[in-house]
CSV table of C-alpha atoms in Angstrom, one decimal:
chain,number,residue,atom,x,y,z
A,259,MET,CA,6.3,-40.3,60.3
A,260,LYS,CA,9.3,-39.4,58.4
A,261,THR,CA,12.0,-41.9,57.6
A,262,ASP,CA,15.4,-41.5,59.8
A,263,GLN,CA,17.2,-41.8,56.8
A,264,ASN,CA,15.4,-38.5,55.1
A,265,ARG,CA,15.9,-36.9,58.6
A,266,VAL,CA,19.5,-37.5,58.5
A,267,PHE,CA,20.1,-36.5,54.6
A,268,LEU,CA,18.3,-33.5,55.4
A,269,ALA,CA,20.2,-32.6,58.3
A,270,ILE,CA,23.5,-33.0,56.6
A,271,VAL,CA,22.2,-31.4,53.2
A,272,LEU,CA,21.2,-28.4,55.4
A,273,SER,CA,24.5,-28.1,57.5
A,274,GLY,CA,26.1,-27.9,54.2
A,275,PHE,CA,24.2,-25.1,53.3
A,276,VAL,CA,24.3,-23.6,56.8
A,277,LEU,CA,28.8,-23.6,56.6
A,278,ILE,CA,29.0,-22.3,52.7
A,279,GLY,CA,26.1,-20.2,53.6
A,280,TRP,CA,27.6,-18.8,56.3
A,281,GLN,CA,30.6,-17.8,54.5
A,282,TYR,CA,29.0,-16.6,51.5
A,283,PHE,CA,26.4,-13.8,53.6
A,284,PHE,CA,28.0,-13.3,56.7
A,285,ALA,CA,31.8,-12.4,55.8
A,286,PRO,CA,32.8,-9.1,57.0
A,287,LYS,CA,31.2,-6.6,55.6
A,288,VAL,CA,33.2,-3.4,54.2
A,289,LYS,CA,32.4,0.0,55.7
A,290,PRO,CA,33.1,2.6,53.8
A,291,GLY,CA,34.7,5.8,55.1
A,292,ASP,CA,37.8,8.1,55.2
A,293,ILE,CA,40.6,6.8,57.1
A,294,ALA,CA,40.8,8.6,60.4
A,295,GLN,CA,43.5,10.3,61.7
A,296,SER,CA,45.9,8.6,64.3
A,297,THR,CA,45.7,9.0,67.6
A,298,THR,CA,49.2,9.8,68.8
A,299,GLN,CA,52.2,11.4,66.5
A,300,ALA,CA,54.1,8.7,65.7
A,301,THR,CA,51.6,7.5,63.2
A,302,GLN,CA,51.3,10.5,61.1
A,303,VAL,CA,53.6,9.1,58.7
A,304,SER,CA,54.4,11.7,54.8
A,305,GLU,CA,52.5,11.1,52.2
A,306,PRO,CA,53.6,7.9,49.9
A,307,ALA,CA,56.7,8.8,47.7
A,308,LYS,CA,56.1,9.1,44.2
A,309,THR,CA,57.4,6.7,41.7
A,310,ASN,CA,61.1,7.3,40.6
A,311,GLN,CA,63.5,5.0,38.8
A,312,ALA,CA,66.6,4.8,41.8
A,313,VAL,CA,66.6,0.9,42.1
A,314,VAL,CA,69.5,-0.5,43.4
A,315,SER,CA,70.4,-2.2,40.2
A,316,GLN,CA,71.1,1.7,39.0
A,317,GLY,CA,74.0,4.1,39.8
A,318,THR,CA,77.8,4.8,40.4
A,319,SER,CA,80.9,2.0,40.9
A,320,ASP,CA,81.4,3.0,43.7
A,321,ALA,CA,80.8,0.7,46.9
A,322,GLN,CA,79.4,3.4,49.0
A,323,THR,CA,77.3,5.7,47.1
A,324,SER,CA,74.7,8.7,48.4
A,325,ALA,CA,71.3,7.9,47.0
A,326,PRO,CA,68.6,10.4,46.6
A,327,THR,CA,65.7,11.5,49.6
A,328,GLU,CA,63.4,9.3,48.1
A,329,VAL,CA,64.7,5.9,46.6
A,330,ALA,CA,63.3,2.4,45.6
A,331,VAL,CA,64.5,-0.4,46.2
A,332,ALA,CA,63.4,-3.1,44.0
A,333,ASN,CA,63.2,-7.0,45.1
A,334,SER,CA,62.9,-9.8,42.5
A,335,GLU,CA,60.0,-7.8,40.4
A,336,VAL,CA,57.4,-8.7,43.5
A,337,TYR,CA,57.6,-5.2,45.2
A,338,LYS,CA,59.5,-1.1,45.4
A,339,LEU,CA,60.0,0.3,48.9
A,340,ASP,CA,60.2,3.8,49.3
A,341,PHE,CA,61.8,5.4,51.8
A,342,ASN,CA,60.9,9.3,52.2
A,343,SER,CA,62.5,11.1,55.4
A,344,SER,CA,59.9,9.8,58.1
A,345,SER,CA,58.8,6.9,56.5
A,346,LEU,CA,58.8,3.7,54.6
A,347,SER,CA,56.0,3.5,52.1
A,348,ILE,CA,54.7,0.7,49.6
A,349,ASN,CA,54.8,2.9,46.0
A,350,SER,CA,51.9,2.7,45.3
A,351,GLN,CA,52.0,4.7,41.6
A,352,GLY,CA,53.9,2.2,39.9
A,353,MET,CA,53.3,-2.0,38.4
A,354,ILE,CA,54.2,-4.8,39.9
A,355,SER,CA,54.9,-7.9,37.7
A,356,ASP,CA,53.0,-11.6,38.6
A,357,ILE,CA,55.5,-14.0,38.9
A,358,GLN,CA,53.4,-16.6,37.6
A,359,ALA,CA,52.3,-14.5,35.0
A,360,PRO,CA,54.5,-12.4,33.0
A,361,ASN,CA,53.0,-10.8,30.9
A,362,THR,CA,50.0,-9.7,33.8
A,363,VAL,CA,51.0,-6.2,36.1
A,364,TYR,CA,49.1,-4.9,38.5
A,365,PRO,CA,48.9,-1.2,39.8
A,366,TYR,CA,50.1,-1.3,43.0
A,367,LYS,CA,47.4,0.8,44.9
A,368,ASP,CA,45.1,-2.4,43.6
A,369,ILE,CA,47.5,-4.3,46.4
A,370,VAL,CA,48.0,-1.1,48.7
A,371,GLY,CA,45.6,0.7,48.3
A,372,ASP,CA,45.8,4.4,47.6
A,373,GLU,CA,47.5,5.1,50.9
A,374,PHE,CA,49.0,2.7,52.9
A,375,LYS,CA,52.0,4.6,55.4
A,376,MET,CA,54.8,2.7,57.6
A,377,SER,CA,57.2,3.9,60.4
A,378,ILE,CA,58.9,2.4,63.0
A,379,GLY,CA,59.5,4.2,66.4
A,380,ALA,CA,61.0,3.9,69.5
A,381,SER,CA,59.5,4.3,72.8
A,382,SER,CA,61.1,4.5,75.8
A,383,ALA,CA,61.2,7.0,78.5
A,384,GLN,CA,63.8,9.1,76.2
A,385,TYR,CA,62.2,9.0,73.4
A,386,LYS,CA,59.0,8.3,74.8
A,387,ASP,CA,56.6,7.5,71.6
A,388,ARG,CA,58.1,8.4,68.1
A,389,ALA,CA,58.5,8.4,64.3
A,390,PHE,CA,61.6,7.9,63.5
A,391,ASN,CA,63.1,10.3,60.7
A,392,PHE,CA,65.6,7.7,59.0
A,393,THR,CA,67.2,9.8,56.4
A,394,ASN,CA,70.3,10.3,54.0
A,395,PRO,CA,69.9,6.8,52.5
A,396,THR,CA,73.2,5.5,51.2
A,397,PHE,CA,73.9,1.8,49.3
A,398,ASN,CA,76.4,-0.7,49.5
A,399,ARG,CA,77.2,-2.4,46.2
A,400,GLU,CA,79.1,-5.0,48.0
A,401,THR,CA,76.7,-6.0,50.6
A,402,SER,CA,73.5,-5.0,48.7
A,403,SER,CA,72.4,-3.4,51.9
A,404,TRP,CA,70.9,0.4,52.3
A,405,THR,CA,72.5,2.5,55.2
A,406,LEU,CA,69.7,5.5,56.4
A,407,THR,CA,69.9,7.7,60.0
A,408,ASP,CA,68.3,9.1,62.0
A,409,GLU,CA,70.0,12.3,63.2
A,410,SER,CA,68.4,13.3,66.0
A,411,THR,CA,68.6,9.6,68.1
A,412,SER,CA,71.8,8.7,66.2
A,413,THR,CA,70.1,5.4,65.5
A,414,VAL,CA,70.8,3.7,62.2
A,415,LEU,CA,68.8,1.4,60.2
A,416,ARG,CA,70.6,-0.8,57.9
A,417,ILE,CA,68.4,-2.8,55.1
A,418,GLN,CA,69.7,-5.6,53.5
A,419,GLU,CA,68.1,-6.9,50.4
A,420,THR,CA,67.6,-11.0,49.9
A,421,GLU,CA,66.0,-13.2,47.2
A,422,LYS,CA,62.9,-13.5,49.8
A,423,PHE,CA,62.6,-10.4,51.6
A,424,PHE,CA,64.6,-7.9,53.6
A,425,ASN,CA,66.7,-7.7,56.3
A,426,PHE,CA,66.0,-4.8,58.5
A,427,ILE,CA,68.9,-4.2,61.5
A,428,ILE,CA,68.1,-0.8,64.1
A,429,SER,CA,70.9,0.4,66.1
A,430,GLY,CA,71.1,2.9,68.2
A,431,PRO,CA,73.5,4.6,71.9
A,432,THR,CA,70.4,3.8,73.7
A,433,ALA,CA,68.0,0.8,74.3
A,434,THR,CA,65.0,1.1,73.4
A,435,LYS,CA,61.4,-0.5,72.8
A,436,LEU,CA,60.7,-0.8,68.7
A,437,SER,CA,57.3,0.6,67.7
A,438,PHE,CA,55.6,-0.1,64.4
A,439,PHE,CA,52.9,2.1,63.2
A,440,PHE,CA,50.9,1.1,60.2
A,441,SER,CA,48.0,3.3,58.3
A,442,THR,CA,45.6,2.5,55.1
A,443,THR,CA,42.7,3.7,53.8
A,444,ALA,CA,40.6,1.4,52.3
A,445,LYS,CA,39.2,-1.6,54.3
A,446,THR,CA,39.1,-3.9,51.1
A,447,SER,CA,42.1,-4.8,49.0
A,448,GLU,CA,42.1,-7.2,45.4
A,449,ASN,CA,39.3,-9.0,44.6
A,450,LYS,CA,37.1,-6.7,47.0
A,451,ARG,CA,38.4,-9.2,50.0
A,452,PRO,CA,38.6,-7.6,53.6
A,453,ARG,CA,42.1,-6.4,54.6
A,454,GLU,CA,43.2,-7.7,57.4
A,455,TYR,CA,45.3,-7.5,60.4
A,456,VAL,CA,47.4,-10.4,61.2
A,457,TYR,CA,50.1,-11.7,63.5
A,458,PHE,CA,51.4,-15.1,64.7
A,459,ASP,CA,51.8,-16.0,68.4
A,460,GLY,CA,51.2,-19.6,68.1
A,461,SER,CA,48.6,-19.9,65.7
A,462,ALA,CA,47.6,-17.3,62.9
A,463,GLN,CA,45.4,-14.9,64.2
A,464,ARG,CA,43.3,-12.1,62.1
A,465,TYR,CA,41.3,-9.0,63.2
A,466,SER,CA,39.4,-7.1,60.6
A,467,ILE,CA,40.0,-3.3,59.8
A,468,ALA,CA,36.3,-2.9,60.5
A,469,LYS,CA,37.0,-3.2,64.6
A,470,ASP,CA,39.5,-2.4,67.3
A,471,HIS,CA,41.8,-4.6,69.2
A,472,ALA,CA,43.7,-4.5,72.1
A,473,ASP,CA,46.6,-7.2,73.5
A,474,GLU,CA,49.1,-8.1,74.1
A,475,GLY,CA,51.1,-12.1,73.3
A,476,LYS,CA,54.7,-13.2,72.3
A,477,LEU,CA,54.5,-12.7,68.4
A,478,LYS,CA,56.8,-14.6,65.4
A,479,TRP,CA,55.4,-12.0,63.1
A,480,PHE,CA,52.6,-9.2,62.4
A,481,GLY,CA,51.4,-7.4,59.2
A,482,LEU,CA,49.0,-6.9,57.1
A,483,ASP,CA,46.9,-9.0,54.8
A,484,PHE,CA,46.2,-7.9,51.1
A,485,HIS,CA,44.4,-11.4,50.6
A,486,TYR,CA,47.1,-12.3,47.8
A,487,HIS,CA,49.6,-10.4,49.1
A,488,LEU,CA,51.4,-10.3,52.6
A,489,PHE,CA,53.1,-7.3,54.4
A,490,ALA,CA,55.0,-8.5,57.0
A,491,PHE,CA,57.7,-8.0,60.1
A,492,VAL,CA,59.1,-11.5,61.2
A,493,ASN,CA,61.2,-11.1,63.9
A,494,ASP,CA,62.7,-13.7,67.2
A,495,SER,CA,59.4,-14.2,68.9
A,496,GLN,CA,59.1,-11.0,70.7
A,497,LEU,CA,57.0,-9.3,73.6
A,498,TYR,CA,54.5,-7.6,72.4
A,499,THR,CA,51.7,-5.1,73.2
A,500,TYR,CA,49.7,-4.1,69.6
A,501,ASN,CA,46.2,-1.8,69.3
A,502,LEU,CA,44.5,-2.5,66.3
A,503,SER,CA,41.9,0.6,65.5
A,504,GLU,CA,38.7,0.4,63.3
A,505,SER,CA,40.3,3.9,61.7
A,506,GLY,CA,42.8,1.7,59.6
A,507,ALA,CA,45.7,2.5,62.5
A,508,ALA,CA,48.0,-0.4,64.4
A,509,LYS,CA,50.7,0.2,66.5
A,510,PHE,CA,52.5,-2.9,67.4
A,511,SER,CA,55.3,-1.7,70.0
A,512,MET,CA,57.8,-4.3,72.0
A,513,LEU,CA,58.0,-4.6,75.9
A,514,ASN,CA,61.7,-5.2,75.9
A,515,GLU,CA,64.8,-2.8,75.6
A,516,ALA,CA,67.3,-3.7,73.6
A,517,ASN,CA,70.5,-1.5,71.2
A,518,GLU,CA,69.9,-3.2,68.3
A,519,HIS,CA,66.7,-4.9,67.1
A,520,SER,CA,66.9,-7.4,63.9
A,521,PHE,CA,63.7,-9.1,61.8
A,522,LYS,CA,62.4,-9.1,58.4
A,523,LEU,CA,60.2,-7.2,56.4
A,524,VAL,CA,58.5,-9.5,54.0
A,525,PHE,CA,56.3,-8.3,51.5
A,526,VAL,CA,55.4,-10.7,48.6
A,527,LYS,CA,52.5,-12.9,46.9
A,528,LYS,CA,51.3,-15.4,49.4
A,529,ASN,CA,52.8,-18.6,47.6
A,530,TYR,CA,52.5,-21.3,49.9
A,531,ASP,CA,55.9,-22.7,49.4
A,532,LEU,CA,57.7,-19.6,48.9
A,533,LEU,CA,56.6,-18.8,52.7
A,534,SER,CA,57.3,-22.0,54.1
A,535,ALA,CA,60.5,-21.2,52.3
A,536,ILE,CA,60.5,-17.8,54.4
A,537,GLY,CA,60.3,-20.0,57.4
A,538,ASP,CA,58.9,-18.6,60.9
A,539,ASN,CA,55.4,-20.6,60.4
A,540,VAL,CA,54.8,-17.6,58.2
A,541,ASP,CA,53.1,-19.9,55.5
A,542,GLN,CA,50.4,-19.8,58.0
A,543,ALA,CA,49.4,-16.2,56.3
A,544,VAL,CA,47.7,-18.2,54.0
A,545,ASP,CA,44.0,-19.2,55.6
A,546,PHE,CA,42.5,-23.0,54.6
A,547,GLY,CA,40.6,-22.6,57.7
A,548,PHE,CA,39.3,-25.4,60.0
A,549,PHE,CA,40.2,-28.1,57.2
A,550,GLY,CA,43.6,-27.2,55.9
A,551,ILE,CA,45.2,-30.8,57.2
A,552,VAL,CA,43.3,-31.2,53.6
A,553,ALA,CA,43.3,-28.6,51.8
A,554,VAL,CA,47.2,-28.4,51.7
A,555,PRO,CA,47.5,-32.1,50.5
A,556,ILE,CA,45.0,-30.8,47.5
A,557,LEU,CA,47.1,-28.1,46.9
A,558,ARG,CA,50.2,-30.3,46.7
A,559,VAL,CA,48.5,-32.6,44.7
A,560,LEU,CA,46.7,-30.1,42.1
A,561,GLN,CA,50.9,-28.7,41.8
A,562,TYR,CA,51.8,-32.1,40.8
A,563,LEU,CA,48.8,-32.9,38.3
A,564,HIS,CA,50.1,-29.1,36.8
A,565,ARG,CA,53.2,-30.1,36.3
A,566,TYR,CA,52.1,-32.3,33.6
A,567,ILE,CA,49.6,-30.6,33.0
A,568,PRO,CA,49.1,-27.0,32.7
A,569,ASN,CA,46.0,-26.8,32.8
A,570,TYR,CA,44.8,-26.0,36.6
A,571,GLY,CA,40.9,-26.7,35.3
A,572,ILE,CA,41.8,-29.8,33.8
A,573,ALA,CA,43.8,-31.0,36.8
A,574,ILE,CA,41.1,-30.3,39.2
A,575,ILE,CA,38.9,-32.6,37.0
A,576,ILE,CA,41.6,-35.6,37.3
A,577,LEU,CA,42.0,-34.8,41.2
A,578,THR,CA,37.9,-35.0,41.2
A,579,ILE,CA,38.1,-38.8,39.8
A,580,ILE,CA,40.7,-39.7,41.9
A,581,ILE,CA,38.5,-38.8,44.7
A,582,ARG,CA,35.8,-40.8,43.9
A,583,MET,CA,38.0,-43.7,42.7
A,584,LEU,CA,39.3,-43.5,46.4
A,585,THR,CA,36.0,-43.4,48.6
A,586,PHE,CA,34.1,-45.7,45.9
A,587,PRO,CA,34.6,-48.8,48.1
A,588,LEU,CA,32.2,-46.9,50.7
A,589,GLN,CA,29.9,-45.3,48.2
A,590,PHE,CA,29.6,-48.6,47.0
A,591,LYS,CA,28.6,-50.2,50.2
A,592,SER,CA,26.3,-46.9,50.9
A,593,PHE,CA,24.9,-47.1,47.2
A,594,LYS,CA,23.9,-51.0,47.7
A,595,SER,CA,22.2,-49.9,51.1
A,596,MET,CA,19.9,-47.3,49.6
A,597,LYS,CA,18.6,-49.3,46.5
A,598,LYS,CA,17.8,-52.3,49.6
A,599,MET,CA,15.3,-49.2,51.4
A,600,GLN,CA,14.6,-48.5,48.0
A,601,THR,CA,13.3,-51.9,47.6
A,602,ILE,CA,11.6,-52.4,51.3
A,603,GLN,CA,9.7,-49.3,50.8
A,604,PRO,CA,6.0,-50.8,50.1
A,605,ASP,CA,6.4,-52.7,53.4
A,606,ILE,CA,7.4,-49.6,55.5
A,607,ALA,CA,4.3,-48.0,53.7
A,608,LYS,CA,2.3,-51.5,55.0
A,609,LEU,CA,3.7,-50.6,58.3
A,610,LYS,CA,3.1,-47.4,58.4
A,611,GLU,CA,-0.9,-47.8,57.6
A,612,LYS,CA,-0.9,-50.3,60.5
A,613,PHE,CA,0.4,-49.3,63.1
A,614,LYS,CA,-0.8,-45.8,62.6
A,615,ASP,CA,-1.6,-45.5,65.5
A,616,ASP,CA,1.0,-46.7,67.5
A,617,PRO,CA,4.4,-44.7,66.6
A,618,GLN,CA,6.3,-47.1,69.0
A,619,ARG,CA,5.2,-49.8,67.7
A,620,MET,CA,5.7,-48.9,63.7
A,621,GLN,CA,9.4,-47.5,64.6
A,622,LYS,CA,10.0,-51.0,66.6
A,623,GLU,CA,8.5,-52.8,63.4
A,624,THR,CA,10.3,-50.9,61.0
A,625,MET,CA,13.8,-51.1,62.9
A,626,GLU,CA,13.0,-55.3,62.7
A,627,LEU,CA,12.3,-54.7,58.9
A,628,PHE,CA,16.1,-52.9,58.6
A,629,LYS,CA,17.6,-55.6,60.2
A,630,ARG,CA,15.9,-58.4,58.3
A,631,SER,CA,16.4,-57.1,54.6
A,632,GLY,CA,19.8,-55.9,55.9
A,633,ALA,CA,19.3,-52.0,54.7
A,634,ASN,CA,20.9,-49.1,56.7
A,635,PRO,CA,18.6,-46.1,56.5
A,636,LEU,CA,21.7,-44.2,57.6
A,637,GLY,CA,24.6,-45.6,54.9
A,638,GLY,CA,23.3,-43.2,51.8
A,639,CYS,CA,24.5,-40.3,53.7
A,640,LEU,CA,28.2,-41.3,54.2
A,641,PRO,CA,29.2,-39.8,50.9
A,642,MET,CA,28.0,-37.1,51.7
A,643,ILE,CA,29.9,-36.8,55.4
A,644,LEU,CA,32.8,-37.9,53.0
A,645,GLN,CA,32.5,-34.7,50.3
A,646,MET,CA,31.8,-32.1,53.4
A,647,PRO,CA,35.7,-31.9,54.3
A,648,ILE,CA,36.7,-32.0,50.7
A,649,PHE,CA,34.5,-29.7,49.6
A,650,ILE,CA,35.2,-26.9,52.1
A,651,ALA,CA,39.0,-27.7,51.5
A,652,PHE,CA,38.5,-27.2,48.0
A,653,TYR,CA,36.9,-23.8,48.5
A,654,GLN,CA,39.6,-22.3,51.2
A,655,VAL,CA,41.9,-23.5,48.3
A,656,LEU,CA,40.3,-22.0,45.4
A,657,SER,CA,40.1,-18.7,47.2
A,658,ASN,CA,43.1,-18.4,49.3
A,659,SER,CA,45.7,-20.0,47.1
A,660,VAL,CA,48.0,-17.6,44.5
A,661,GLU,CA,48.9,-20.4,42.4
A,662,LEU,CA,45.5,-20.4,40.9
A,663,VAL,CA,44.6,-17.1,40.2
A,664,GLY,CA,44.8,-16.1,36.9
A,665,ALA,CA,44.9,-20.0,35.6
A,666,PRO,CA,42.7,-20.5,32.8
A,667,PHE,CA,40.3,-23.4,31.9
A,668,TYR,CA,39.1,-22.8,28.5
A,669,PHE,CA,36.3,-21.1,26.8
A,670,TRP,CA,35.4,-18.2,28.5
A,671,LEU,CA,37.0,-19.5,32.2
A,672,THR,CA,39.9,-17.5,32.4
A,673,ASP,CA,40.3,-17.5,35.8
A,674,LEU,CA,39.7,-20.0,37.9
A,675,SER,CA,40.2,-18.6,41.2
A,676,VAL,CA,36.8,-16.3,40.4
A,677,LYS,CA,33.5,-16.6,39.5
A,678,ASP,CA,32.1,-17.6,36.1
A,679,HIS,CA,30.9,-14.6,35.0
A,680,PHE,CA,27.8,-16.5,32.6
A,681,TYR,CA,27.3,-18.6,35.5
A,682,VAL,CA,27.0,-21.8,33.3
A,683,LEU,CA,29.2,-23.9,36.0
A,684,PRO,CA,26.9,-23.1,38.5
A,685,VAL,CA,23.8,-23.8,36.5
A,686,LEU,CA,24.6,-26.8,35.5
A,687,MET,CA,25.4,-27.9,38.2
A,688,GLY,CA,22.4,-27.1,39.8
A,689,ILE,CA,21.0,-29.3,37.0
A,690,VAL,CA,22.9,-32.3,37.2
A,691,MET,CA,22.0,-31.9,41.2
A,692,PHE,CA,17.9,-32.4,40.6
A,693,PHE,CA,18.7,-35.5,38.6
A,694,GLN,CA,21.1,-37.0,42.0
A,695,SER,CA,17.5,-35.8,43.6
A,696,LYS,CA,15.7,-38.2,41.3
A,697,LEU,CA,17.9,-41.2,42.5
A,698,ASN,CA,17.0,-40.5,46.2
A,699,PRO,CA,15.7,-44.2,46.8
A,700,THR,CA,13.1,-42.5,49.6
A,701,PRO,CA,9.7,-41.4,48.3
A,702,MET,CA,8.9,-38.8,50.4
A,703,THR,CA,4.8,-38.0,51.8
A,704,ASP,CA,5.8,-35.4,53.4
A,705,PRO,CA,4.5,-32.1,51.4
A,706,THR,CA,7.2,-29.4,53.4
A,707,GLN,CA,10.0,-32.5,52.2
A,708,LYS,CA,9.0,-32.7,48.6
A,709,LYS,CA,9.3,-28.7,48.6
A,710,MET,CA,12.3,-28.7,50.0
A,711,MET,CA,14.2,-31.0,48.1
A,712,MET,CA,12.8,-29.5,45.2
A,713,PHE,CA,14.1,-26.1,45.7
A,714,MET,CA,17.5,-27.9,46.9
A,715,PRO,CA,19.3,-27.4,43.7
A,716,ILE,CA,18.3,-23.5,42.7
A,717,VAL,CA,19.1,-22.7,46.2
A,718,PHE,CA,22.4,-24.5,46.0
A,719,THR,CA,23.0,-22.8,42.4
A,720,PHE,CA,22.3,-19.2,44.3
A,721,ILE,CA,24.7,-19.7,46.7
A,722,MET,CA,27.2,-21.1,44.5
A,723,LYS,CA,27.0,-18.1,41.2
A,724,ASP,CA,29.6,-15.8,42.8
A,725,LEU,CA,32.0,-18.7,44.4
A,726,PRO,CA,35.2,-20.2,42.5
A,727,SER,CA,34.5,-21.1,38.5
A,728,GLY,CA,37.4,-24.5,39.9
A,729,LEU,CA,35.1,-25.0,43.0
A,730,ASN,CA,32.5,-24.9,40.7
A,731,LEU,CA,33.7,-27.2,37.9
A,732,TYR,CA,35.1,-29.8,41.3
A,733,MET,CA,31.2,-29.9,41.8
A,734,THR,CA,29.6,-30.3,39.0
A,735,VAL,CA,32.0,-32.6,37.7
A,736,SER,CA,32.1,-34.6,41.3
A,737,ILE,CA,28.0,-34.9,41.0
A,738,THR,CA,28.2,-36.0,37.5
A,739,LEU,CA,30.2,-39.0,38.4
A,740,GLY,CA,28.4,-39.8,41.7
A,741,ILE,CA,25.2,-40.2,39.6
A,742,ALA,CA,27.0,-42.9,37.2
A,743,GLN,CA,28.0,-44.7,40.2
A,744,GLN,CA,25.4,-44.9,42.1
A,745,LEU,CA,23.6,-46.2,38.3
A,746,LEU,CA,26.8,-48.9,38.0
A,747,VAL,CA,25.7,-50.5,41.6
A,748,TYR,CA,21.9,-50.1,41.2
A,749,ARG,CA,22.3,-52.1,37.6
A,750,LEU,CA,24.7,-54.4,39.7
A,751,SER,CA,22.4,-54.8,42.4
A,752,GLU,CA,19.6,-55.7,40.3
């Protein structure tokens, strides 16, 4: 009969495989294809403006100056915003600076795709459902604001630049319901991650561009998630209806009418602290998953360590040591229990032979043996249970935090947020995992169990090979420290 320890041990390990494998194998798949035309005229916005050099720091000395039809607003070297007749488009021709790595630049199209468009329209009895045609932009240097006008409706758009976002104010002679239209060609963005529509209605909700979705709710903010960048509108929790299309088009429409509407436009790198400073729960756009309560402290500790050690790889190693030290008292008890289990294996074998025809009696005698010896068949599984939330939280931090994007370690590991292209760390992790399995105090007599335990390091290596190198670094160091701790406890127990 299989021991309870083997069963629980295998259950926990296989549960880990399911959690990791689900993320690995069942992530949203990218559907190829061109963008479909929008079903309404409002979403048929014009082509993105071409690159130009008319930024806010240039122009005449007049307080109020006329601007060309196509202008660009630069904001803290984070993004440019183009105005061209009927749409507000993210400039897809220029380059964007990386604040964390000043010598690194990315083409805008790598972030927003070859064609990303958005427009603001009116939904009312008078205007039906149409996009505003804002033209004649002027810039006021005293207020650092732009003014654009839709001549046909006498609607005025004022945009004021701040350090973190743009303030939008739309006012007109008639009360209207605003609608926000988006369209994008590609289903993936940076690092081939799926693009998602994201909105906040009390919690962050995400919908892949690969499927349709329609609903209504009180939204605090909404927009597009480009994985490491966020394009979103933040308002005062208006009631909206929204339609998200598999084609890449989306429409968010207010249900209340007003002569003036104000909101923020945010297009920033998803730095957790920056998003927290914006407020309105925009920081929930950083998806730390179910174990976010663990992931945020991990990120904070890494940031703290990085202040004094300018290498996130070393910071990960130090944090791993800290975690191992904090959990060692519980692990010490677990390892002692595992050692006791190893000691009573001959007695368990005798009970199996003696009561092989009476499983119930054998189970009863085995439990009494555990009680007399002080062994706990479940004790050895506790370290794995403790590690699982930390492992998943570490994965989310390394996969979603821009703080670690481009963070080098040493030698060939130039970016801890991407996989090890030479697969050195995954293979090394598989090797130390193999040695750890040899410390299992319960010899397995079932051939199936033996094969599973033999191939487990290989399977785990295959799963880990395309995950962030920072996560592989953590796993390798953590397992190595676990082996050292286990050997120490065994030595002290002799």
